[in-house]
mmCIF file of C-alpha atoms in Angstrom:
data_model
loop_
_atom_site.group_PDB
_atom_site.id
_atom_site.type_symbol
_atom_site.label_atom_id
_atom_site.label_comp_id
_atom_site.label_asym_id
_atom_site.label_seq_id
_atom_site.Cartn_x
_atom_site.Cartn_y
_atom_site.Cartn_z
ATOM 1 C CA MET Q 1 0.000 0.000 0.000
ATOM 2 C CA LYS Q 2 1.224 3.466 -0.843
ATOM 3 C CA LEU Q 3 1.614 6.220 1.744
ATOM 4 C CA LYS Q 4 -0.726 8.358 -0.349
ATOM 5 C CA THR Q 5 -3.553 5.903 0.307
ATOM 6 C CA ILE Q 6 -3.181 6.197 4.071
ATOM 7 C CA LEU Q 7 -2.978 9.969 3.947
ATOM 8 C CA MET Q 8 -6.086 10.199 1.790
ATOM 9 C CA ALA Q 9 -7.991 7.871 4.083
ATOM 10 C CA THR Q 10 -7.161 9.802 7.252
ATOM 11 C CA ALA Q 11 -6.079 13.277 6.202
ATOM 12 C CA ALA Q 12 -9.265 14.911 7.393
ATOM 13 C CA ALA Q 13 -8.524 13.704 10.894
ATOM 14 C CA GLY Q 14 -5.348 15.754 10.814
ATOM 15 C CA ILE Q 15 -6.621 18.753 8.880
ATOM 16 C CA LEU Q 16 -10.196 19.499 9.825
ATOM 17 C CA SER Q 17 -11.326 21.149 13.014
ATOM 18 C CA VAL Q 18 -14.944 20.084 12.759
ATOM 19 C CA PRO Q 19 -16.622 19.777 16.174
ATOM 20 C CA ALA Q 20 -17.510 16.158 16.893
ATOM 21 C CA VAL Q 21 -21.170 15.420 16.374
ATOM 22 C CA ALA Q 22 -23.269 13.901 19.112
ATOM 23 C CA GLN Q 23 -22.578 10.237 19.660
ATOM 24 C CA SER Q 24 -24.573 7.886 17.498
ATOM 25 C CA ASP Q 25 -27.357 5.916 19.112
ATOM 26 C CA MET Q 26 -26.658 2.561 20.684
ATOM 27 C CA SER Q 27 -28.718 0.531 18.217
ATOM 28 C CA LEU Q 28 -25.792 -1.635 17.132
ATOM 29 C CA ALA Q 29 -24.973 -2.553 20.734
ATOM 30 C CA GLU Q 30 -28.633 -2.980 21.661
ATOM 31 C CA ALA Q 31 -29.438 -5.221 18.684
ATOM 32 C CA PRO Q 32 -30.282 -8.779 19.737
ATOM 33 C CA CYS Q 33 -27.301 -11.091 20.016
ATOM 34 C CA GLU Q 34 -28.472 -14.677 19.774
ATOM 35 C CA ASN Q 35 -26.437 -17.406 21.456
ATOM 36 C CA CYS Q 36 -23.833 -14.900 22.656
ATOM 37 C CA ALA Q 37 -21.459 -15.319 25.576
ATOM 38 C CA ASP Q 38 -22.093 -13.018 28.533
ATOM 39 C CA SER Q 39 -18.398 -12.159 28.929
ATOM 40 C CA MET Q 40 -15.420 -11.564 26.662
ATOM 41 C CA THR Q 41 -11.686 -10.938 26.798
ATOM 42 C CA LEU Q 42 -10.259 -8.115 24.701
ATOM 43 C CA VAL Q 43 -6.512 -7.850 24.145
ATOM 44 C CA SER Q 44 -4.692 -4.561 23.570
ATOM 45 C CA TRP Q 45 -1.560 -2.611 24.427
ATOM 46 C CA GLY Q 46 -2.356 -0.924 27.729
ATOM 47 C CA GLY Q 47 -1.785 2.733 28.544
ATOM 48 C CA ALA Q 48 -3.460 5.711 26.920
ATOM 49 C CA TYR Q 49 -4.333 3.741 23.793
ATOM 50 C CA GLN Q 50 -6.216 1.022 25.618
ATOM 51 C CA GLN Q 51 -7.960 3.646 27.737
ATOM 52 C CA SER Q 52 -9.178 5.345 24.558
ATOM 53 C CA GLN Q 53 -10.660 1.996 23.484
ATOM 54 C CA ILE Q 54 -12.315 1.560 26.854
ATOM 55 C CA ASN Q 55 -13.824 5.034 26.659
ATOM 56 C CA ALA Q 56 -14.989 4.805 23.057
ATOM 57 C CA TYR Q 57 -15.872 1.135 22.705
ATOM 58 C CA SER Q 58 -16.023 -1.213 25.643
ATOM 59 C CA ASP Q 59 -17.628 0.974 28.322
ATOM 60 C CA PRO Q 60 -20.537 2.030 26.056
ATOM 61 C CA TYR Q 61 -20.913 -1.546 24.846
ATOM 62 C CA SER Q 62 -20.946 -2.985 28.366
ATOM 63 C CA GLU Q 63 -23.448 -0.387 29.516
ATOM 64 C CA ALA Q 64 -25.768 -1.272 26.647
ATOM 65 C CA THR Q 65 -25.422 -5.053 26.836
ATOM 66 C CA GLY Q 66 -24.415 -5.908 30.382
ATOM 67 C CA VAL Q 67 -21.512 -7.949 29.037
ATOM 68 C CA ASP Q 68 -18.542 -8.381 31.357
ATOM 69 C CA ILE Q 69 -15.366 -7.332 29.515
ATOM 70 C CA VAL Q 70 -11.899 -8.270 30.721
ATOM 71 C CA TRP Q 71 -8.865 -6.528 29.188
ATOM 72 C CA ASP Q 72 -5.511 -8.187 28.636
ATOM 73 C CA GLU Q 73 -2.479 -6.019 27.792
ATOM 74 C CA SER Q 74 -0.554 -8.652 25.806
ATOM 75 C CA SER Q 75 -0.850 -7.416 22.216
ATOM 76 C CA ALA Q 76 2.929 -7.085 21.935
ATOM 77 C CA GLU Q 77 3.111 -10.862 22.416
ATOM 78 C CA ALA Q 78 -0.023 -11.707 20.435
ATOM 79 C CA VAL Q 79 1.602 -13.928 17.814
ATOM 80 C CA ALA Q 80 3.560 -16.038 20.282
ATOM 81 C CA ARG Q 81 0.662 -16.271 22.725
ATOM 82 C CA LEU Q 82 -1.869 -17.293 20.079
ATOM 83 C CA ARG Q 83 0.537 -19.883 18.719
ATOM 84 C CA ALA Q 84 0.850 -21.358 22.201
ATOM 85 C CA MET Q 85 -2.911 -21.246 22.848
ATOM 86 C CA ASN Q 86 -3.609 -22.943 19.556
ATOM 87 C CA GLU Q 87 -1.070 -25.680 20.267
ATOM 88 C CA ALA Q 88 -2.618 -26.227 23.698
ATOM 89 C CA GLY Q 89 -6.142 -26.203 22.250
ATOM 90 C CA ASN Q 90 -7.220 -23.487 24.676
ATOM 91 C CA VAL Q 91 -7.775 -20.057 23.113
ATOM 92 C CA THR Q 92 -8.852 -17.715 25.914
ATOM 93 C CA TRP Q 93 -8.937 -14.451 23.938
ATOM 94 C CA ASP Q 94 -11.999 -13.275 21.979
ATOM 95 C CA VAL Q 95 -10.872 -10.140 20.110
ATOM 96 C CA VAL Q 96 -7.234 -9.100 19.731
ATOM 97 C CA ASP Q 97 -5.763 -5.737 18.756
ATOM 98 C CA VAL Q 98 -2.690 -6.240 16.567
ATOM 99 C CA VAL Q 99 -0.535 -4.330 14.118
ATOM 100 C CA ALA Q 100 -1.099 -5.076 10.444
ATOM 101 C CA ALA Q 101 2.038 -7.184 10.007
ATOM 102 C CA ASP Q 102 1.034 -9.444 12.888
ATOM 103 C CA ALA Q 103 -2.486 -9.750 11.476
ATOM 104 C CA ILE Q 104 -1.021 -10.977 8.198
ATOM 105 C CA ARG Q 105 1.178 -13.507 10.000
ATOM 106 C CA LEU Q 106 -1.686 -14.772 12.149
ATOM 107 C CA CYS Q 107 -3.932 -15.059 9.123
ATOM 108 C CA ASP Q 108 -1.303 -16.917 7.095
ATOM 109 C CA GLU Q 109 -0.797 -19.352 9.979
ATOM 110 C CA GLY Q 110 -4.525 -19.999 10.385
ATOM 111 C CA LEU Q 111 -4.569 -18.446 13.859
ATOM 112 C CA ALA Q 112 -6.871 -15.549 12.909
ATOM 113 C CA MET Q 113 -10.287 -15.993 11.338
ATOM 114 C CA PRO Q 114 -11.018 -14.621 7.847
ATOM 115 C CA VAL Q 115 -14.047 -12.309 7.847
ATOM 116 C CA GLU Q 116 -16.446 -10.913 5.274
ATOM 117 C CA HIS Q 117 -16.034 -7.244 6.063
ATOM 118 C CA ASP Q 118 -19.293 -6.097 4.485
ATOM 119 C CA GLU Q 119 -21.238 -8.772 6.352
ATOM 120 C CA LEU Q 120 -19.550 -8.294 9.705
ATOM 121 C CA LEU Q 121 -19.167 -4.504 9.843
ATOM 122 C CA ALA Q 122 -21.643 -1.645 9.658
ATOM 123 C CA ASP Q 123 -21.970 0.515 6.551
ATOM 124 C CA ALA Q 124 -20.973 4.173 6.676
ATOM 125 C CA PRO Q 125 -23.845 6.571 7.467
ATOM 126 C CA ASP Q 126 -24.312 7.310 3.769
ATOM 127 C CA GLY Q 127 -24.601 3.618 2.951
ATOM 128 C CA THR Q 128 -21.039 3.115 1.732
ATOM 129 C CA PRO Q 129 -20.085 -0.523 2.412
ATOM 130 C CA ALA Q 130 -17.442 -1.054 5.072
ATOM 131 C CA SER Q 131 -14.996 -2.535 2.569
ATOM 132 C CA GLU Q 132 -15.074 0.709 0.576
ATOM 133 C CA ASP Q 133 -15.010 2.922 3.656
ATOM 134 C CA PHE Q 134 -11.872 1.205 4.974
ATOM 135 C CA GLY Q 135 -10.518 0.777 1.441
ATOM 136 C CA ASP Q 136 -6.911 -0.326 1.036
ATOM 137 C CA LEU Q 137 -6.379 -0.321 4.795
ATOM 138 C CA ILE Q 138 -7.915 -3.802 4.793
ATOM 139 C CA VAL Q 139 -4.562 -5.485 4.252
ATOM 140 C CA SER Q 140 -5.673 -9.008 5.101
ATOM 141 C CA GLU Q 141 -8.921 -10.939 4.989
ATOM 142 C CA CYS Q 142 -8.504 -11.410 8.753
ATOM 143 C CA PHE Q 143 -7.744 -7.755 9.599
ATOM 144 C CA ILE Q 144 -10.314 -5.173 10.709
ATOM 145 C CA PRO Q 145 -8.576 -1.755 10.587
ATOM 146 C CA GLN Q 146 -8.963 0.620 13.490
ATOM 147 C CA ILE Q 147 -6.373 3.395 13.482
ATOM 148 C CA VAL Q 148 -3.386 4.861 11.647
ATOM 149 C CA TYR Q 149 -0.570 5.717 14.019
ATOM 150 C CA SER Q 150 3.132 6.330 13.911
ATOM 151 C CA THR Q 151 6.209 5.391 15.847
ATOM 152 C CA THR Q 152 8.263 8.514 16.339
ATOM 153 C CA PHE Q 153 10.526 10.241 18.850
ATOM 154 C CA GLY Q 154 10.059 12.474 21.826
ATOM 155 C CA TYR Q 155 12.828 14.464 23.485
ATOM 156 C CA ARG Q 156 13.361 16.497 26.635
ATOM 157 C CA THR Q 157 13.121 20.231 26.107
ATOM 158 C CA ASP Q 158 15.357 21.118 29.071
ATOM 159 C CA VAL Q 159 18.654 19.303 28.440
ATOM 160 C CA ALA Q 160 21.377 21.659 29.594
ATOM 161 C CA ASP Q 161 24.147 19.806 27.720
ATOM 162 C CA TRP Q 162 22.467 20.574 24.396
ATOM 163 C CA GLY Q 163 22.793 24.330 24.732
ATOM 164 C CA ASP Q 164 20.594 25.988 22.124
ATOM 165 C CA ASN Q 165 20.459 22.884 19.941
ATOM 166 C CA THR Q 166 17.177 21.042 19.391
ATOM 167 C CA PRO Q 167 16.753 17.716 17.575
ATOM 168 C CA SER Q 168 15.119 18.413 14.217
ATOM 169 C CA GLU Q 169 15.743 15.287 12.128
ATOM 170 C CA ILE Q 170 15.741 11.563 12.734
ATOM 171 C CA CYS Q 171 19.491 11.166 12.354
ATOM 172 C CA ASP Q 172 20.036 13.367 15.402
ATOM 173 C CA ILE Q 173 19.435 10.252 17.489
ATOM 174 C CA PHE Q 174 22.806 8.973 16.242
ATOM 175 C CA ASP Q 175 24.556 12.281 16.997
ATOM 176 C CA THR Q 176 25.733 11.767 20.569
ATOM 177 C CA GLU Q 177 28.205 14.641 20.338
ATOM 178 C CA THR Q 178 25.617 17.349 19.680
ATOM 179 C CA PHE Q 179 22.905 15.584 21.690
ATOM 180 C CA PRO Q 180 24.601 13.629 24.495
ATOM 181 C CA GLY Q 181 22.551 11.464 26.818
ATOM 182 C CA GLN Q 182 20.755 8.150 26.980
ATOM 183 C CA ARG Q 183 18.330 7.182 24.234
ATOM 184 C CA SER Q 184 15.473 4.674 24.344
ATOM 185 C CA LEU Q 185 14.676 2.363 21.444
ATOM 186 C CA GLU Q 186 12.286 -0.533 21.131
ATOM 187 C CA GLN Q 187 13.785 -3.948 21.775
ATOM 188 C CA ARG Q 188 12.930 -5.270 18.330
ATOM 189 C CA PRO Q 189 14.270 -4.661 14.815
ATOM 190 C CA ILE Q 190 11.170 -2.991 13.339
ATOM 191 C CA GLY Q 191 11.752 0.723 12.893
ATOM 192 C CA ASN Q 192 15.264 0.624 14.262
ATOM 193 C CA MET Q 193 16.632 -1.133 11.172
ATOM 194 C CA GLU Q 194 14.933 1.274 8.773
ATOM 195 C CA TRP Q 195 16.059 4.379 10.664
ATOM 196 C CA ALA Q 196 19.607 3.043 10.909
ATOM 197 C CA LEU Q 197 19.894 2.417 7.172
ATOM 198 C CA TYR Q 198 18.346 5.786 6.326
ATOM 199 C CA CYS Q 199 20.833 7.533 8.588
ATOM 200 C CA ASP Q 200 23.635 5.514 7.038
ATOM 201 C CA GLY Q 201 22.811 6.956 3.637
ATOM 202 C CA VAL Q 202 20.340 4.449 2.159
ATOM 203 C CA ALA Q 203 17.558 6.071 0.130
ATOM 204 C CA PHE Q 204 13.941 5.634 1.222
ATOM 205 C CA GLU Q 205 13.045 3.478 -1.744
ATOM 206 C CA ASP Q 206 16.035 1.163 -1.249
ATOM 207 C CA ILE Q 207 15.651 0.373 2.441
ATOM 208 C CA TYR Q 208 13.759 -2.911 2.192
ATOM 209 C CA ASP Q 209 15.789 -4.108 -0.777
ATOM 210 C CA THR Q 210 18.880 -3.459 1.322
ATOM 211 C CA LEU Q 211 17.425 -5.371 4.272
ATOM 212 C CA GLU Q 212 16.889 -8.336 1.961
ATOM 213 C CA THR Q 213 20.653 -8.888 1.966
ATOM 214 C CA GLU Q 214 22.964 -10.119 4.689
ATOM 215 C CA GLU Q 215 25.183 -7.100 4.064
ATOM 216 C CA GLY Q 216 22.224 -4.774 4.508
ATOM 217 C CA VAL Q 217 21.188 -6.324 7.807
ATOM 218 C CA GLN Q 218 24.739 -6.065 9.096
ATOM 219 C CA ARG Q 219 24.952 -2.467 7.904
ATOM 220 C CA ALA Q 220 21.864 -1.562 9.929
ATOM 221 C CA LEU Q 221 23.182 -3.341 13.020
ATOM 222 C CA ASP Q 222 26.558 -1.647 12.666
ATOM 223 C CA LYS Q 223 24.880 1.753 12.556
ATOM 224 C CA LEU Q 224 22.817 0.928 15.635
ATOM 225 C CA GLY Q 225 26.039 -0.264 17.237
ATOM 226 C CA THR Q 226 27.365 3.302 17.201
ATOM 227 C CA ILE Q 227 24.842 4.206 19.927
ATOM 228 C CA LYS Q 228 24.259 0.780 21.505
ATOM 229 C CA ASP Q 229 26.037 1.761 24.739
ATOM 230 C CA ASP Q 230 23.753 4.806 25.042
ATOM 231 C CA VAL Q 231 20.463 2.954 24.583
ATOM 232 C CA VAL Q 232 17.828 1.843 27.068
ATOM 233 C CA TRP Q 233 15.747 -0.822 25.319
ATOM 234 C CA TRP Q 234 11.995 -0.798 25.850
ATOM 235 C CA THR Q 235 9.316 -3.436 25.338
ATOM 236 C CA ALA Q 236 6.147 -1.525 26.267
ATOM 237 C CA GLY Q 237 5.025 1.762 24.721
ATOM 238 C CA ALA Q 238 4.587 3.410 28.123
ATOM 239 C CA GLU Q 239 8.264 3.059 28.988
ATOM 240 C CA THR Q 240 9.735 5.848 26.850
ATOM 241 C CA PRO Q 241 7.350 8.557 28.110
ATOM 242 C CA GLN Q 242 8.135 7.516 31.677
ATOM 243 C CA LEU Q 243 11.873 7.403 31.030
ATOM 244 C CA LEU Q 244 11.670 10.878 29.491
ATOM 245 C CA ALA Q 245 9.572 12.213 32.345
ATOM 246 C CA ASP Q 246 12.040 10.808 34.903
ATOM 247 C CA GLY Q 247 15.009 12.247 32.999
ATOM 248 C CA GLU Q 248 16.563 8.808 32.544
ATOM 249 C CA VAL Q 249 16.709 9.313 28.775
ATOM 250 C CA VAL Q 250 16.849 12.508 26.746
ATOM 251 C CA ILE Q 251 15.318 11.195 23.530
ATOM 252 C CA GLY Q 252 13.410 8.047 22.695
ATOM 253 C CA SER Q 253 11.017 6.302 20.358
ATOM 254 C CA THR Q 254 7.451 5.280 21.073
ATOM 255 C CA TYR Q 255 3.962 5.615 19.625
ATOM 256 C CA ASN Q 256 2.817 9.138 18.875
ATOM 257 C CA GLY Q 257 -0.272 8.740 21.068
ATOM 258 C CA ARG Q 258 1.872 7.922 24.086
ATOM 259 C CA LEU Q 259 3.866 11.106 23.554
ATOM 260 C CA PHE Q 260 0.683 13.131 23.086
ATOM 261 C CA SER Q 261 -0.482 11.920 26.486
ATOM 262 C CA ALA Q 262 2.812 12.861 28.162
ATOM 263 C CA ILE Q 263 2.953 16.295 26.544
ATOM 264 C CA GLU Q 264 -0.665 17.431 26.580
ATOM 265 C CA GLU Q 265 -2.265 15.484 29.418
ATOM 266 C CA GLN Q 266 0.684 15.293 31.828
ATOM 267 C CA ASP Q 267 2.386 18.571 30.845
ATOM 268 C CA GLN Q 268 5.831 16.989 30.760
ATOM 269 C CA PRO Q 269 8.823 18.959 29.354
ATOM 270 C CA ILE Q 270 8.794 16.855 26.187
ATOM 271 C CA ALA Q 271 8.485 17.732 22.508
ATOM 272 C CA MET Q 272 7.799 15.663 19.397
ATOM 273 C CA LEU Q 273 10.298 14.865 16.684
ATOM 274 C CA TRP Q 274 8.061 14.025 13.728
ATOM 275 C CA ASP Q 275 10.814 13.609 11.140
ATOM 276 C CA MET Q 276 10.799 10.144 9.526
ATOM 277 C CA GLN Q 277 7.885 9.056 11.667
ATOM 278 C CA MET Q 278 6.934 5.515 10.719
ATOM 279 C CA PHE Q 279 3.299 5.062 9.726
ATOM 280 C CA ASP Q 280 1.592 1.805 10.609
ATOM 281 C CA LEU Q 281 -1.891 0.342 10.922
ATOM 282 C CA ASP Q 282 -3.527 -1.201 13.930
ATOM 283 C CA GLY Q 283 -6.765 -3.138 14.140
ATOM 284 C CA TRP Q 284 -8.647 -6.192 15.352
ATOM 285 C CA ILE Q 285 -8.524 -9.902 14.604
ATOM 286 C CA ILE Q 286 -10.774 -12.705 15.836
ATOM 287 C CA PRO Q 287 -8.800 -15.785 16.929
ATOM 288 C CA ALA Q 288 -9.624 -18.874 14.899
ATOM 289 C CA GLY Q 289 -11.586 -21.682 16.488
ATOM 290 C CA LEU Q 290 -13.720 -19.821 19.037
ATOM 291 C CA PRO Q 291 -16.826 -21.597 20.352
ATOM 292 C CA GLU Q 292 -20.021 -20.364 18.697
ATOM 293 C CA ASP Q 293 -21.271 -18.278 21.622
ATOM 294 C CA ARG Q 294 -17.948 -16.465 22.014
ATOM 295 C CA LEU Q 295 -17.622 -15.939 18.265
ATOM 296 C CA ASN Q 296 -21.122 -14.456 18.112
ATOM 297 C CA ARG Q 297 -20.258 -12.063 20.942
ATOM 298 C CA ALA Q 298 -16.997 -11.031 19.265
ATOM 299 C CA LYS Q 299 -18.807 -10.264 16.008
ATOM 300 C CA HIS Q 300 -21.538 -8.329 17.801
ATOM 301 C CA PHE Q 301 -18.957 -6.217 19.612
ATOM 302 C CA LEU Q 302 -16.882 -5.536 16.498
ATOM 303 C CA LYS Q 303 -19.837 -4.295 14.481
ATOM 304 C CA PHE Q 304 -20.459 -1.718 17.201
ATOM 305 C CA ALA Q 305 -16.833 -0.836 17.939
ATOM 306 C CA THR Q 306 -15.863 -0.184 14.320
ATOM 307 C CA ASP Q 307 -18.789 1.913 13.141
ATOM 308 C CA THR Q 308 -18.136 5.412 11.828
ATOM 309 C CA GLN Q 309 -18.898 7.306 15.031
ATOM 310 C CA ARG Q 310 -17.089 4.944 17.362
ATOM 311 C CA LEU Q 311 -13.828 5.226 15.442
ATOM 312 C CA ALA Q 312 -14.186 9.005 15.457
ATOM 313 C CA ASP Q 313 -14.924 8.882 19.194
ATOM 314 C CA GLN Q 314 -11.623 7.135 19.904
ATOM 315 C CA ALA Q 315 -9.784 10.157 18.505
ATOM 316 C CA LYS Q 316 -11.293 12.251 21.310
ATOM 317 C CA TRP Q 317 -8.862 10.585 23.685
ATOM 318 C CA ILE Q 318 -5.791 9.823 21.592
ATOM 319 C CA SER Q 319 -4.069 11.331 18.564
ATOM 320 C CA TYR Q 320 -4.487 8.443 16.137
ATOM 321 C CA GLY Q 321 -6.286 8.798 12.823
ATOM 322 C CA PRO Q 322 -9.420 6.643 12.447
ATOM 323 C CA ALA Q 323 -9.191 4.050 9.685
ATOM 324 C CA ARG Q 324 -12.649 4.699 8.185
ATOM 325 C CA ALA Q 325 -12.790 7.554 5.687
ATOM 326 C CA SER Q 326 -16.263 8.471 6.963
ATOM 327 C CA SER Q 327 -14.926 8.885 10.518
ATOM 328 C CA ALA Q 328 -12.274 11.486 9.731
ATOM 329 C CA PRO Q 329 -14.567 14.543 9.354
ATOM 330 C CA LEU Q 330 -16.126 13.794 12.761
ATOM 331 C CA VAL Q 331 -12.860 14.175 14.666
ATOM 332 C CA GLY Q 332 -12.806 17.400 16.655
ATOM 333 C CA GLN Q 333 -11.569 18.241 20.140
ATOM 334 C CA HIS Q 334 -10.105 16.198 22.946
ATOM 335 C CA ALA Q 335 -12.899 15.015 25.227
ATOM 336 C CA ASP Q 336 -11.243 16.212 28.446
ATOM 337 C CA LEU Q 337 -8.730 18.892 27.445
ATOM 338 C CA GLY Q 338 -10.913 20.680 24.904
ATOM 339 C CA ILE Q 339 -7.964 21.142 22.546
ATOM 340 C CA ASP Q 340 -8.121 20.739 18.786
ATOM 341 C CA MET Q 341 -6.790 17.287 17.918
ATOM 342 C CA ALA Q 342 -5.796 18.293 14.379
ATOM 343 C CA PRO Q 343 -2.196 19.446 15.090
ATOM 344 C CA HIS Q 344 -1.493 16.256 17.042
ATOM 345 C CA MET Q 345 -2.434 13.760 14.348
ATOM 346 C CA PRO Q 346 0.444 12.028 12.548
ATOM 347 C CA THR Q 347 -1.373 12.724 9.272
ATOM 348 C CA ASP Q 348 -1.412 16.494 9.771
ATOM 349 C CA PRO Q 349 0.561 18.132 6.918
ATOM 350 C CA ALA Q 350 2.868 19.925 9.330
ATOM 351 C CA ASN Q 351 3.805 16.583 10.911
ATOM 352 C CA SER Q 352 4.027 14.458 7.789
ATOM 353 C CA GLU Q 353 6.524 16.310 5.618
ATOM 354 C CA ASN Q 354 9.046 13.466 5.893
ATOM 355 C CA THR Q 355 7.326 10.187 6.715
ATOM 356 C CA PHE Q 356 8.128 6.543 6.158
ATOM 357 C CA LEU Q 357 5.523 3.871 5.508
ATOM 358 C CA PHE Q 358 6.214 0.756 7.513
ATOM 359 C CA ASN Q 359 6.142 -2.196 5.103
ATOM 360 C CA TYR Q 360 3.979 -4.601 7.074
ATOM 361 C CA GLU Q 361 3.925 -7.198 4.268
ATOM 362 C CA TRP Q 362 7.737 -7.343 4.201
ATOM 363 C CA TRP Q 363 7.894 -7.689 7.966
ATOM 364 C CA ALA Q 364 5.198 -10.370 7.974
ATOM 365 C CA ASP Q 365 7.504 -12.426 5.754
ATOM 366 C CA ASN Q 366 10.772 -11.638 7.550
ATOM 367 C CA ARG Q 367 9.874 -10.882 11.163
ATOM 368 C CA ASP Q 368 10.851 -14.188 12.780
ATOM 369 C CA ASP Q 369 14.292 -14.291 11.144
ATOM 370 C CA LEU Q 370 15.076 -10.637 11.841
ATOM 371 C CA ASP Q 371 13.821 -10.901 15.417
ATOM 372 C CA ALA Q 372 16.218 -13.777 16.062
ATOM 373 C CA ARG Q 373 19.111 -11.918 14.457
ATOM 374 C CA PHE Q 374 18.359 -8.718 16.355
ATOM 375 C CA GLN Q 375 18.087 -10.424 19.728
ATOM 376 C CA ALA Q 376 21.367 -12.231 19.119
ATOM 377 C CA TRP Q 377 22.993 -8.880 18.335
ATOM 378 C CA LEU Q 378 21.592 -7.364 21.520
ATOM 379 C CA ALA Q 379 23.099 -10.193 23.551
ATOM 380 C CA GLN Q 380 26.604 -9.650 22.145
#
């Protein structure tokens, strides 16, 4: 998928300042659900993102249906956990939030259930079928898109050792002379390998071709090796904002919504570095092999949680662009802060001058091998 497609699908969420309309009625949640389980387990990523899902989706759904919803914060381990559950014949999750690359892997392995999007999901208010409303963001027959987000960098605004210098481009993370101090990077190859090659002189369009080669992988690791001694490695998105807030690192990567929360909601001395932000997609999958009553409940919930208004509602609490084109014009102000969400969206023109589209299909094919190589490098 081309970056242009994502920007077109979500640009309004980052450009318009249209006040959010009143919430849609609860008819989808209140519709009869025959032979449906009275409880369900939803899996996500924790933190501000999961709270936005609770506010926009699960709390309204529970209030309308009386269903007991349990949240699990294990999305980062979704592939491994679902593999283990499947092998044990005991799948305990009902709906799982995953990144697009993981959805493709789970679908290919038969661990996620293929869905008919136009049968499962609600039409847009004007009658546009869901498959058209989500468009090219449906990257797998098992994937139900939810948001467009980016992995980017935040940095402290009060580092005395930097003098008057301020990080302005992605390659500043490798410049420990101008910007001394500890960095934080995710403890996986995704993102890190692309940024390393870019900052080692590889052109945008050649990055994944370069990573196809042993020499290219080593080149990326060698570049990361120049700052390895200055890096704190994180595994959960909440870690970088906390490390920044505590002053343990001066610059670090995480999801743009996490940084929004630290900057706007917590008023931390942190700023965003949008350069070379890495766009990605996030959405839902239904694990394969659920009993009928749990599957019926999962489908009932997803029809409600992915309608036009609900996806727009999520953007009231976090700065991620909704994946439905019909949702974008409904995004307005933050529900609690009353600030315009437009300047905080990764798709806003001011933030997306130099972006990089994460190639989820490439990573779906190469993730296991690169993960093993990266972890071995970390252990050296």
